[in-house]
Amino acid sequence: MKKRILVKFSGEALAGKDGFGIDTQILKYIANEIKELISNGIEVAIVVGGGNIIRGVTAAEDGIISRTSGDYMGMLATVINGVAIQEALEHIGMDARLQLAIDMQEIGESFIVRRARRHLEKGRVVVFAGGTGNPYYTTDSAATLRASEINADMVIKATKVDGIYDKDPKKFDNAVKLDTITYDQALSDHIKVMDDTSIAQAKDNQMPIVVCNMFQSGNLMAIINGDRSLCSIVE
Ligand code: UDP
C-alpha cells in the first residue's frame, strides 16, 4: 500500500542561525529531502509553523496586543512560510499546492480535505498553512489534525534533535534515546518536542508521531523505510 506521511516543520527549522526569518538554502535542502520521498512513491503533506516570525504568546506578552490577535498574527506567519516552501518545491520542479486554513484566495487554495487528498494521489506535495485556523492552538495540533483528516500513516516532526531522551541529553551524559514511547508516557512526561494537545489528539486517532533530526540528509527516507535508530516514535 502507498505510504502517505505528513511532515511538520517548525518555523525555526526554516530560519538561519539567528532563529529568525527564512534561510533559502534551508528551504532548498528541505525541498530536496521531500523530492526524494516523492521519487520513491511516498505521498507527502507538510504543515509549517511560524515561530521564526511571530508567536501569539510572545506578541501578547505585555498586553498591548490581545492573545487572539497575536495568534492570528502567528497564523499569518505560517502562511508566509507556506508560500516559501511552495516556491522552494516548485523551484526544483515539483508540483506543490498551498492550502490555507484562513481564506486568502490570491495566495493559496482554501483548505478542502477532498481536494488535498486528490492532490496527494496525483503526487503533489500539499503544504498546509494557517495552522488550524483557530487561536489558542499550535501548528503541532494542526499537524495531527490534518494528518488524521488526510488519513496519513504518520506524522513526522522534523526537528534538530534525533529523538526523545529519557532525560535532557544536554545535561546528562548517560541520557538514553527512546526508540518508542507511548502516548500516555509522552503526556505524563510533557515531552517538549510536541505539545500535549497534539499528542492527546494523536492518541485519540491512533496517529503515530515520529520525532527525528531532518538535518541529516536521507533521514526521512530511512525512517519511512523503518530505521528506528534515527528517531523516536510516539505510538
Ligand atoms: N497559531 C494559532 N493557531 C493554530 C496554529 C498556530 O493561533 O492553529 C499561532 C500561534 O500564535 C502560534 C503561531 O501561530 O504561536 C505560530 O505557530 P507555532 O508556534 O505552532 O509555530 P512553530 O513553533 O511550529 O514554528
Coordinates of N, CA and C and ligand atoms in Angstrom, one line a residue:
M1 N 0.8 -1.2 0.0 CA 0.0 0.0 0.0 C 0.9 1.3 0.0
K2 N 0.4 2.3 -0.7 CA 1.2 3.5 -0.8 C 1.2 4.2 0.6
K3 N 2.4 4.7 0.9 CA 2.5 5.4 2.2 C 2.2 6.9 2.0
R4 N 1.5 7.4 3.0 CA 1.1 8.8 3.0 C 1.6 9.4 4.3
I5 N 2.5 10.4 4.3 CA 3.0 11.0 5.5 C 2.8 12.5 5.6
L6 N 2.8 12.9 6.8 CA 2.7 14.4 7.0 C 3.9 14.8 7.7
V7 N 4.6 15.8 7.2 CA 5.9 16.3 7.8 C 5.6 17.6 8.4
K8 N 5.9 17.8 9.7 CA 5.7 19.1 10.4 C 7.1 19.7 10.5
F9 N 7.2 20.9 9.9 CA 8.4 21.7 10.1 C 8.0 22.9 11.0
S10 N 8.8 23.1 12.0 CA 8.6 24.3 12.8 C 9.1 25.5 12.0
G11 N 8.7 26.7 12.4 CA 9.2 27.9 11.7 C 10.7 28.0 11.9
E12 N 11.1 27.7 13.1 CA 12.5 27.8 13.5 C 13.4 26.9 12.6
A13 N 12.8 25.8 12.1 CA 13.6 24.9 11.2 C 14.0 25.6 9.9
L14 N 13.2 26.6 9.5 CA 13.4 27.3 8.3 C 14.4 28.5 8.4
A15 N 14.6 28.9 9.7 CA 15.4 30.1 9.9 C 16.9 29.8 9.9
G16 N 17.6 30.8 9.7 CA 19.1 30.7 9.7 C 19.5 30.6 11.2
K17 N 20.8 30.9 11.4 CA 21.4 30.7 12.8 C 20.7 31.6 13.8
D18 N 20.3 32.8 13.5 CA 19.7 33.7 14.5 C 18.3 33.3 14.8
G19 N 17.7 32.2 14.2 CA 16.4 31.8 14.5 C 15.2 32.6 14.0
F20 N 15.6 33.6 13.2 CA 14.6 34.5 12.6 C 14.6 34.5 11.1
G21 N 13.4 34.7 10.5 CA 13.3 34.8 9.0 C 13.5 33.5 8.3
I22 N 13.7 33.5 7.0 CA 13.8 32.3 6.2 C 15.1 32.2 5.5
D23 N 15.8 31.1 5.7 CA 17.0 30.9 5.0 C 16.7 30.1 3.7
T24 N 17.0 30.6 2.6 CA 16.6 30.0 1.3 C 17.4 28.7 1.1
Q25 N 18.6 28.6 1.7 CA 19.4 27.4 1.5 C 18.8 26.3 2.3
I26 N 18.2 26.6 3.4 CA 17.5 25.5 4.2 C 16.2 25.1 3.4
L27 N 15.5 26.1 2.8 CA 14.3 25.7 2.0 C 14.7 24.7 0.9
K28 N 15.9 25.0 0.3 CA 16.3 24.2 -0.8 C 16.6 22.8 -0.3
Y29 N 17.3 22.7 0.8 CA 17.6 21.4 1.4 C 16.3 20.6 1.7
I30 N 15.4 21.3 2.3 CA 14.1 20.7 2.7 C 13.4 20.2 1.4
A31 N 13.4 21.0 0.4 CA 12.7 20.6 -0.9 C 13.3 19.4 -1.4
N32 N 14.6 19.3 -1.4 CA 15.3 18.1 -1.9 C 15.0 16.8 -1.1
E33 N 14.9 17.0 0.2 CA 14.6 15.8 1.0 C 13.2 15.3 0.7
I34 N 12.3 16.3 0.5 CA 10.9 15.9 0.1 C 10.8 15.3 -1.3
K35 N 11.7 15.8 -2.2 CA 11.7 15.3 -3.5 C 12.1 13.8 -3.5
E36 N 13.0 13.4 -2.6 CA 13.5 12.0 -2.5 C 12.3 11.1 -2.1
L37 N 11.4 11.6 -1.2 CA 10.3 10.9 -0.8 C 9.3 10.7 -2.0
I38 N 9.0 11.8 -2.7 CA 8.0 11.7 -3.8 C 8.6 10.8 -4.9
S39 N 9.9 10.8 -5.1 CA 10.5 10.0 -6.1 C 10.4 8.5 -5.8
N40 N 10.3 8.2 -4.5 CA 10.1 6.9 -4.0 C 8.6 6.5 -3.8
G41 N 7.7 7.3 -4.4 CA 6.3 6.9 -4.4 C 5.6 7.3 -3.1
I42 N 6.2 8.0 -2.2 CA 5.5 8.4 -0.9 C 4.7 9.6 -1.2
E43 N 3.5 9.7 -0.6 CA 2.7 10.9 -0.7 C 3.0 11.8 0.5
V44 N 3.2 13.0 0.2 CA 3.7 13.9 1.3 C 2.9 15.2 1.4
A45 N 2.4 15.4 2.6 CA 1.8 16.7 3.0 C 2.7 17.3 4.0
I46 N 2.7 18.6 4.1 CA 3.5 19.4 5.0 C 2.6 20.3 5.9
V47 N 2.9 20.4 7.2 CA 2.4 21.5 8.0 C 3.6 22.3 8.4
V48 N 3.4 23.7 8.3 CA 4.5 24.5 8.7 C 4.1 25.5 9.8
G49 N 5.1 25.7 10.7 CA 4.9 26.6 11.8 C 5.2 28.0 11.5
G50 N 5.3 28.9 12.5 CA 5.5 30.3 12.2 C 6.4 31.0 13.2
G51 N 7.0 30.2 14.1 CA 7.8 30.7 15.2 C 9.0 31.5 14.8
N52 N 9.5 31.4 13.6 CA 10.6 32.1 13.1 C 10.2 33.6 12.8
I53 N 8.9 33.9 12.8 CA 8.4 35.2 12.6 C 7.7 35.8 13.8
I54 N 6.7 35.1 14.2 CA 6.0 35.6 15.4 C 5.1 34.5 16.1
R55 N 5.0 34.5 17.4 CA 4.2 33.6 18.1 C 3.2 34.4 18.9
G56 N 1.9 33.9 19.0 CA 0.9 34.7 19.6 C 1.2 35.0 21.1
V57 N 1.7 34.0 21.8 CA 2.0 34.2 23.2 C 3.0 35.3 23.4
T58 N 4.0 35.3 22.6 CA 5.1 36.4 22.7 C 4.5 37.7 22.3
A59 N 3.8 37.7 21.2 CA 3.2 39.0 20.7 C 2.3 39.7 21.8
A60 N 1.6 38.8 22.6 CA 0.7 39.3 23.6 C 1.3 39.5 25.0
E61 N 2.6 39.3 25.1 CA 3.3 39.3 26.4 C 3.0 40.5 27.2
D62 N 3.1 41.7 26.7 CA 3.0 42.9 27.5 C 1.5 43.5 27.5
G63 N 0.6 42.7 26.9 CA -0.8 43.1 27.0 C -1.3 44.1 26.0
I64 N -0.4 44.6 25.2 CA -0.8 45.6 24.2 C -1.6 44.9 23.0
I65 N -1.1 43.8 22.6 CA -1.8 43.0 21.6 C -2.5 41.9 22.3
S66 N -3.8 41.7 22.0 CA -4.5 40.6 22.7 C -4.0 39.2 22.2
R67 N -4.2 38.2 23.0 CA -3.7 36.9 22.6 C -4.4 36.4 21.3
T68 N -5.7 36.7 21.2 CA -6.4 36.2 20.0 C -5.7 36.9 18.7
S69 N -5.5 38.2 18.8 CA -4.9 38.9 17.6 C -3.5 38.4 17.4
G70 N -2.8 38.2 18.5 CA -1.4 37.7 18.4 C -1.4 36.3 17.7
D71 N -2.4 35.5 18.1 CA -2.4 34.1 17.4 C -2.7 34.3 15.9
Y72 N -3.7 35.2 15.6 CA -3.9 35.4 14.1 C -2.7 35.8 13.4
M73 N -1.9 36.7 14.1 CA -0.6 37.1 13.5 C 0.3 35.9 13.3
G74 N 0.3 35.0 14.3 CA 1.1 33.8 14.2 C 0.7 32.9 13.0
M75 N -0.7 32.8 12.9 CA -1.2 32.0 11.8 C -0.8 32.7 10.4
L76 N -0.8 34.0 10.4 CA -0.3 34.7 9.1 C 1.2 34.4 8.9
A77 N 1.9 34.3 10.0 CA 3.4 33.9 9.8 C 3.5 32.6 9.2
T78 N 2.7 31.6 9.5 CA 2.8 30.3 8.9 C 2.4 30.3 7.4
V79 N 1.6 31.3 7.0 CA 1.3 31.5 5.6 C 2.5 31.9 4.8
I80 N 3.2 32.9 5.5 CA 4.5 33.4 4.8 C 5.4 32.2 4.6
N81 N 5.6 31.3 5.6 CA 6.4 30.2 5.5 C 5.9 29.2 4.4
G82 N 4.6 29.0 4.4 CA 4.0 28.1 3.4 C 4.2 28.5 2.0
V83 N 4.1 29.8 1.8 CA 4.4 30.4 0.4 C 5.9 30.0 0.1
A84 N 6.8 30.2 1.0 CA 8.2 30.0 0.8 C 8.5 28.5 0.5
I85 N 7.8 27.6 1.2 CA 8.1 26.2 1.0 C 7.5 25.8 -0.4
Q86 N 6.3 26.3 -0.7 CA 5.8 26.0 -2.1 C 6.7 26.5 -3.2
E87 N 7.3 27.7 -3.0 CA 8.2 28.2 -4.0 C 9.4 27.3 -4.1
A88 N 10.0 26.9 -3.0 CA 11.2 26.1 -3.0 C 10.9 24.7 -3.7
L89 N 9.8 24.1 -3.4 CA 9.4 22.9 -4.1 C 9.3 23.0 -5.6
E90 N 8.6 24.1 -6.0 CA 8.4 24.4 -7.4 C 9.8 24.7 -8.1
H91 N 10.6 25.3 -7.3 CA 11.9 25.7 -7.9 C 12.7 24.5 -8.4
I92 N 12.5 23.3 -7.7 CA 13.3 22.1 -8.1 C 12.3 21.2 -8.9
G93 N 11.3 21.8 -9.5 CA 10.5 21.1 -10.5 C 9.4 20.2 -9.9
M94 N 9.0 20.4 -8.6 CA 8.0 19.6 -8.1 C 6.6 20.3 -8.1
D95 N 5.6 19.5 -8.1 CA 4.2 20.1 -8.0 C 3.9 20.3 -6.6
A96 N 3.4 21.5 -6.2 CA 3.0 21.7 -4.8 C 1.7 22.6 -4.8
R97 N 0.9 22.4 -3.8 CA -0.3 23.2 -3.6 C -0.3 23.7 -2.2
L98 N -0.5 25.0 -2.0 CA -0.6 25.6 -0.7 C -2.1 25.6 -0.4
Q99 N -2.5 25.0 0.8 CA -3.8 25.1 1.3 C -3.9 25.8 2.6
L100 N -4.8 26.8 2.7 CA -4.8 27.7 3.8 C -6.0 27.5 4.7
A101 N -5.8 27.5 6.0 CA -6.9 27.3 7.0 C -7.7 28.6 7.1
I102 N -7.1 29.7 6.6 CA -7.8 31.0 6.6 C -7.8 31.5 5.1
D103 N -9.0 31.8 4.6 CA -9.1 32.1 3.2 C -8.3 33.3 2.8
M104 N -7.4 33.1 1.8 CA -6.7 34.1 1.1 C -6.5 33.7 -0.3
Q105 N -7.6 33.9 -1.1 CA -7.6 33.2 -2.4 C -6.5 33.6 -3.3
E106 N -5.9 34.8 -3.1 CA -4.9 35.2 -4.0 C -3.6 34.5 -3.7
I107 N -3.5 33.9 -2.5 CA -2.2 33.3 -2.1 C -2.2 31.8 -2.2
G108 N -3.4 31.2 -1.8 CA -3.4 29.7 -1.9 C -4.9 29.3 -1.9
E109 N -5.0 27.9 -2.1 CA -6.4 27.4 -2.1 C -6.9 27.4 -0.6
S110 N -8.2 27.4 -0.5 CA -8.8 27.1 0.8 C -8.6 25.7 1.2
F111 N -8.5 25.4 2.5 CA -8.4 24.0 2.9 C -9.6 23.3 2.5
I112 N -9.5 22.3 1.7 CA -10.6 21.4 1.4 C -10.0 20.0 1.4
V113 N -10.4 19.2 2.3 CA -9.7 17.9 2.5 C -9.8 17.0 1.3
R114 N -11.0 17.0 0.6 CA -11.1 16.1 -0.5 C -10.1 16.5 -1.6
R115 N -10.0 17.8 -1.8 CA -9.1 18.3 -2.8 C -7.6 18.0 -2.4
A116 N -7.3 18.1 -1.1 CA -6.0 17.8 -0.6 C -5.7 16.4 -0.9
R117 N -6.6 15.5 -0.6 CA -6.3 14.0 -0.9 C -6.1 13.8 -2.4
R118 N -6.8 14.4 -3.2 CA -6.7 14.3 -4.7 C -5.3 14.7 -5.1
H119 N -4.9 15.9 -4.6 CA -3.5 16.4 -4.9 C -2.5 15.3 -4.5
L120 N -2.6 14.8 -3.3 CA -1.6 13.8 -2.9 C -1.6 12.6 -3.8
E121 N -2.8 12.1 -4.2 CA -2.9 10.9 -5.1 C -2.2 11.2 -6.4
K122 N -2.2 12.5 -6.8 CA -1.5 12.8 -8.1 C 0.0 13.1 -7.9
G123 N 0.5 12.9 -6.7 CA 1.9 13.1 -6.5 C 2.3 14.5 -6.2
R124 N 1.3 15.4 -5.9 CA 1.6 16.8 -5.5 C 1.9 16.9 -4.0
V125 N 2.8 17.7 -3.6 CA 3.0 18.0 -2.2 C 2.0 19.0 -1.8
V126 N 1.2 18.7 -0.7 CA 0.3 19.7 -0.2 C 0.9 20.4 1.0
V127 N 1.0 21.7 1.0 CA 1.5 22.4 2.1 C 0.4 23.1 2.8
F128 N 0.1 22.7 4.1 CA -0.9 23.3 4.8 C -0.4 24.4 5.7
A129 N -1.0 25.6 5.5 CA -0.6 26.7 6.4 C -1.8 27.4 7.0
G130 N -1.5 28.2 8.0 CA -2.6 28.9 8.7 C -3.0 28.1 9.9
G131 N -2.2 27.1 10.3 CA -2.5 26.3 11.4 C -3.8 25.6 11.3
T132 N -4.6 25.6 12.5 CA -5.9 25.0 12.5 C -6.9 26.1 12.0
G133 N -6.5 27.3 11.9 CA -7.4 28.4 11.7 C -8.0 29.0 12.9
N134 N -7.6 28.5 14.1 CA -8.2 28.9 15.4 C -7.1 29.4 16.3
P135 N -7.3 30.5 17.0 CA -6.4 30.9 18.1 C -6.3 29.9 19.2
Y136 N -5.3 30.0 20.0 CA -5.1 29.1 21.2 C -4.7 27.7 20.8
Y137 N -4.4 27.5 19.5 CA -3.8 26.2 19.1 C -2.4 26.4 18.6
T138 N -1.8 25.3 18.3 CA -0.4 25.4 17.7 C -0.4 24.7 16.4
T139 N 0.7 24.8 15.7 CA 0.8 24.1 14.4 C 1.1 22.6 14.7
D140 N 1.6 22.2 15.9 CA 1.7 20.8 16.2 C 0.3 20.2 16.2
S141 N -0.7 20.9 16.7 CA -2.1 20.4 16.7 C -2.6 20.4 15.3
A142 N -2.2 21.4 14.5 CA -2.6 21.4 13.1 C -2.1 20.2 12.4
A143 N -0.8 19.8 12.7 CA -0.2 18.6 12.1 C -1.0 17.3 12.4
T144 N -1.3 17.1 13.7 CA -2.0 15.8 14.0 C -3.4 15.9 13.4
L145 N -4.0 17.1 13.4 CA -5.4 17.2 12.9 C -5.4 16.9 11.3
R146 N -4.5 17.6 10.6 CA -4.5 17.4 9.2 C -4.1 16.0 8.8
A147 N -3.2 15.4 9.6 CA -2.7 14.1 9.3 C -3.9 13.1 9.4
S148 N -4.7 13.3 10.5 CA -5.9 12.5 10.6 C -6.9 12.7 9.5
E149 N -7.1 13.9 9.1 CA -8.1 14.2 8.1 C -7.7 13.6 6.7
I150 N -6.4 13.6 6.4 CA -6.0 13.0 5.1 C -5.7 11.6 5.2
N151 N -5.9 11.0 6.4 CA -5.6 9.5 6.6 C -4.1 9.2 6.4
A152 N -3.2 10.1 6.9 CA -1.8 9.8 6.8 C -1.4 8.6 7.7
D153 N -0.3 8.0 7.3 CA 0.2 6.8 8.1 C 0.9 7.3 9.3
M154 N 1.5 8.5 9.3 CA 2.2 9.0 10.4 C 2.5 10.5 10.3
V155 N 2.7 11.1 11.4 CA 3.2 12.5 11.4 C 4.7 12.4 11.7
I156 N 5.5 13.1 10.9 CA 6.9 13.2 11.2 C 7.2 14.6 11.6
K157 N 7.7 14.7 12.9 CA 8.0 16.0 13.4 C 9.5 16.2 13.1
A158 N 9.8 17.1 12.1 CA 11.2 17.3 11.7 C 11.8 18.3 12.6
T159 N 12.8 17.9 13.3 CA 13.4 18.8 14.3 C 15.0 18.8 14.2
K160 N 15.6 19.4 15.1 CA 17.1 19.4 15.1 C 17.6 18.4 16.1
V161 N 16.8 17.6 16.7 CA 17.2 16.6 17.6 C 16.8 15.2 17.0
D162 N 17.6 14.2 17.4 CA 17.3 12.9 16.8 C 16.3 12.0 17.5
G163 N 15.6 12.6 18.5 CA 14.6 11.8 19.1 C 14.3 12.3 20.5
I164 N 13.6 11.4 21.2 CA 13.1 11.8 22.6 C 14.1 11.0 23.5
Y165 N 14.6 11.7 24.5 CA 15.5 11.0 25.5 C 14.9 10.9 26.9
D166 N 15.4 9.9 27.7 CA 14.8 9.7 29.0 C 15.1 10.9 29.9
K167 N 16.2 11.6 29.6 CA 16.5 12.9 30.3 C 17.2 13.8 29.4
D168 N 17.4 15.0 29.8 CA 18.0 16.0 28.9 C 19.4 15.7 28.5
P169 N 19.6 15.3 27.2 CA 21.0 14.9 26.7 C 22.0 16.0 26.8
K170 N 21.5 17.3 26.9 CA 22.5 18.4 27.0 C 23.0 18.4 28.5
K171 N 22.2 17.9 29.4 CA 22.7 18.0 30.8 C 23.2 16.7 31.3
F172 N 22.8 15.6 30.8 CA 23.2 14.3 31.3 C 23.9 13.4 30.2
D173 N 25.1 13.0 30.5 CA 25.9 12.2 29.5 C 25.2 10.8 29.3
N174 N 24.6 10.3 30.4 CA 24.0 9.0 30.3 C 22.6 9.0 29.8
A175 N 22.1 10.1 29.2 CA 20.7 10.1 28.6 C 20.6 9.1 27.5
V176 N 19.5 8.4 27.5 CA 19.3 7.3 26.5 C 18.1 7.7 25.6
K177 N 18.3 7.6 24.3 CA 17.2 7.8 23.3 C 16.2 6.7 23.4
L178 N 15.0 7.1 23.4 CA 13.9 6.1 23.5 C 13.4 5.8 22.1
D179 N 13.5 4.6 21.6 CA 13.0 4.3 20.2 C 11.5 4.4 20.1
T180 N 10.8 3.9 21.2 CA 9.4 4.1 21.2 C 8.9 4.6 22.5
I181 N 7.8 5.3 22.6 CA 7.3 5.8 23.8 C 5.7 5.8 23.6
T182 N 5.0 5.5 24.6 CA 3.5 5.5 24.4 C 3.0 7.0 24.5
Y183 N 1.8 7.1 24.0 CA 1.2 8.5 24.1 C 1.0 8.9 25.5
D184 N 0.6 7.9 26.4 CA 0.4 8.3 27.8 C 1.7 8.7 28.5
Q185 N 2.8 8.0 28.1 CA 4.1 8.4 28.7 C 4.5 9.8 28.2
A186 N 4.3 10.0 26.9 CA 4.7 11.3 26.3 C 3.9 12.4 27.0
L187 N 2.6 12.1 27.3 CA 1.7 13.1 28.0 C 2.2 13.3 29.5
S188 N 2.5 12.2 30.2 CA 2.9 12.4 31.6 C 4.2 13.1 31.7
D189 N 5.1 12.8 30.7 CA 6.5 13.4 30.8 C 6.5 14.8 30.2
H190 N 5.4 15.3 29.6 CA 5.3 16.6 28.9 C 6.5 16.8 28.0
I191 N 6.7 15.9 27.1 CA 7.9 16.0 26.2 C 7.8 17.3 25.5
K192 N 9.0 18.0 25.4 CA 9.0 19.3 24.9 C 8.8 19.4 23.4
V193 N 9.1 18.3 22.8 CA 9.2 18.3 21.3 C 7.9 18.4 20.6
M194 N 6.8 18.1 21.3 CA 5.4 18.1 20.7 C 4.5 18.6 21.9
D195 N 3.5 19.4 21.6 CA 2.7 19.9 22.7 C 1.6 18.8 23.1
D196 N 1.2 18.9 24.3 CA 0.3 17.9 24.9 C -1.0 17.8 24.1
T197 N -1.6 18.9 23.6 CA -2.9 18.9 22.9 C -2.7 18.0 21.6
S198 N -1.6 18.2 21.0 CA -1.4 17.4 19.7 C -1.2 15.9 20.0
I199 N -0.5 15.6 21.1 CA -0.3 14.2 21.5 C -1.6 13.6 21.9
A200 N -2.4 14.3 22.6 CA -3.7 13.8 23.0 C -4.6 13.5 21.8
Q201 N -4.5 14.4 20.8 CA -5.3 14.2 19.6 C -4.7 13.0 18.8
A202 N -3.4 12.9 18.7 CA -2.8 11.7 18.0 C -3.2 10.4 18.7
K203 N -3.3 10.5 20.0 CA -3.7 9.3 20.8 C -5.1 8.9 20.4
D204 N -6.0 9.9 20.4 CA -7.4 9.6 20.1 C -7.6 9.0 18.7
N205 N -6.7 9.4 17.8 CA -6.8 9.0 16.4 C -5.8 7.9 16.0
Q206 N -5.1 7.4 17.0 CA -4.0 6.4 16.8 C -3.1 6.8 15.7
M207 N -2.6 8.0 15.7 CA -1.7 8.5 14.7 C -0.3 8.5 15.3
P208 N 0.6 7.7 14.7 CA 2.0 7.7 15.3 C 2.7 9.0 15.0
I209 N 3.5 9.5 16.0 CA 4.3 10.7 15.8 C 5.7 10.3 15.8
V210 N 6.4 10.6 14.7 CA 7.9 10.2 14.6 C 8.7 11.5 14.8
V211 N 9.6 11.5 15.8 CA 10.4 12.6 16.0 C 11.8 12.3 15.5
C212 N 12.3 13.2 14.6 CA 13.6 12.9 14.0 C 14.4 14.2 13.7
N213 N 15.7 14.0 13.5 CA 16.5 15.1 13.0 C 16.5 15.1 11.5
M214 N 15.9 16.2 11.0 CA 15.8 16.2 9.5 C 17.0 16.9 8.9
F215 N 18.0 17.3 9.7 CA 19.1 18.0 9.1 C 20.3 17.0 8.8
Q216 N 19.9 15.7 8.8 CA 20.8 14.7 8.3 C 20.2 14.2 7.0
S217 N 20.9 14.5 5.9 CA 20.3 14.1 4.6 C 20.0 12.6 4.5
G218 N 18.8 12.3 4.0 CA 18.4 10.9 3.8 C 17.6 10.3 5.0
N219 N 17.6 11.0 6.1 CA 17.0 10.5 7.3 C 15.5 10.2 7.1
L220 N 14.8 11.2 6.5 CA 13.3 11.0 6.3 C 13.0 9.7 5.6
M221 N 13.7 9.5 4.5 CA 13.5 8.2 3.7 C 13.8 7.0 4.5
A222 N 15.0 7.1 5.2 CA 15.4 5.9 6.0 C 14.4 5.6 7.1
I223 N 13.8 6.6 7.7 CA 12.8 6.4 8.7 C 11.6 5.8 8.2
I224 N 11.1 6.3 7.0 CA 9.9 5.7 6.4 C 10.2 4.2 6.0
N225 N 11.5 3.9 5.7 CA 11.8 2.5 5.4 C 12.0 1.7 6.7
G226 N 11.7 2.3 7.9 CA 11.7 1.5 9.1 C 12.9 1.6 10.0
D227 N 13.8 2.5 9.7 CA 15.0 2.6 10.6 C 14.7 3.4 11.8
R228 N 14.5 2.7 12.9 CA 14.1 3.4 14.2 C 15.3 4.0 15.0
S229 N 16.5 3.6 14.5 CA 17.7 4.2 15.3 C 17.8 5.7 15.0
L230 N 17.2 6.2 14.0 CA 17.3 7.6 13.7 C 16.2 8.5 14.3
C231 N 15.3 7.9 15.1 CA 14.1 8.6 15.5 C 13.6 8.1 16.8
S232 N 12.6 8.7 17.3 CA 11.7 8.1 18.4 C 10.3 8.1 17.9
I233 N 9.5 7.1 18.2 CA 8.1 7.1 17.8 C 7.2 7.1 19.0
V234 N 6.3 8.0 19.0 CA 5.2 8.1 20.0 C 4.1 7.3 19.4
E235 N 3.7 6.2 20.0 CA 2.6 5.4 19.4 C 1.8 4.7 20.5
Ligands
UDP1 N1 -1.3 29.5 15.8 C1 -2.7 29.6 16.2 N2 -3.5 28.5 15.9 C2 -3.0 27.4 15.2 C3 -1.7 27.4 14.8 C4 -0.9 28.5 15.1 O1 -3.1 30.5 16.8 O2 -3.8 26.5 14.9 C5 -0.5 30.7 16.1 C6 0.1 30.7 17.5 O3 0.2 32.1 17.9 C7 1.5 30.2 17.3 C8 1.8 30.7 15.9 O4 0.6 30.7 15.2 O5 2.4 30.6 18.3 C9 2.9 30.0 15.2 O6 2.7 28.6 15.3 P1 3.6 27.7 16.1 O7 4.1 28.3 17.4 O8 3.0 26.4 16.3 O9 4.9 27.5 15.2 P2 6.3 26.7 15.3 O10 6.6 26.7 16.8 O11 6.0 25.3 14.8 O12 7.2 27.4 14.5

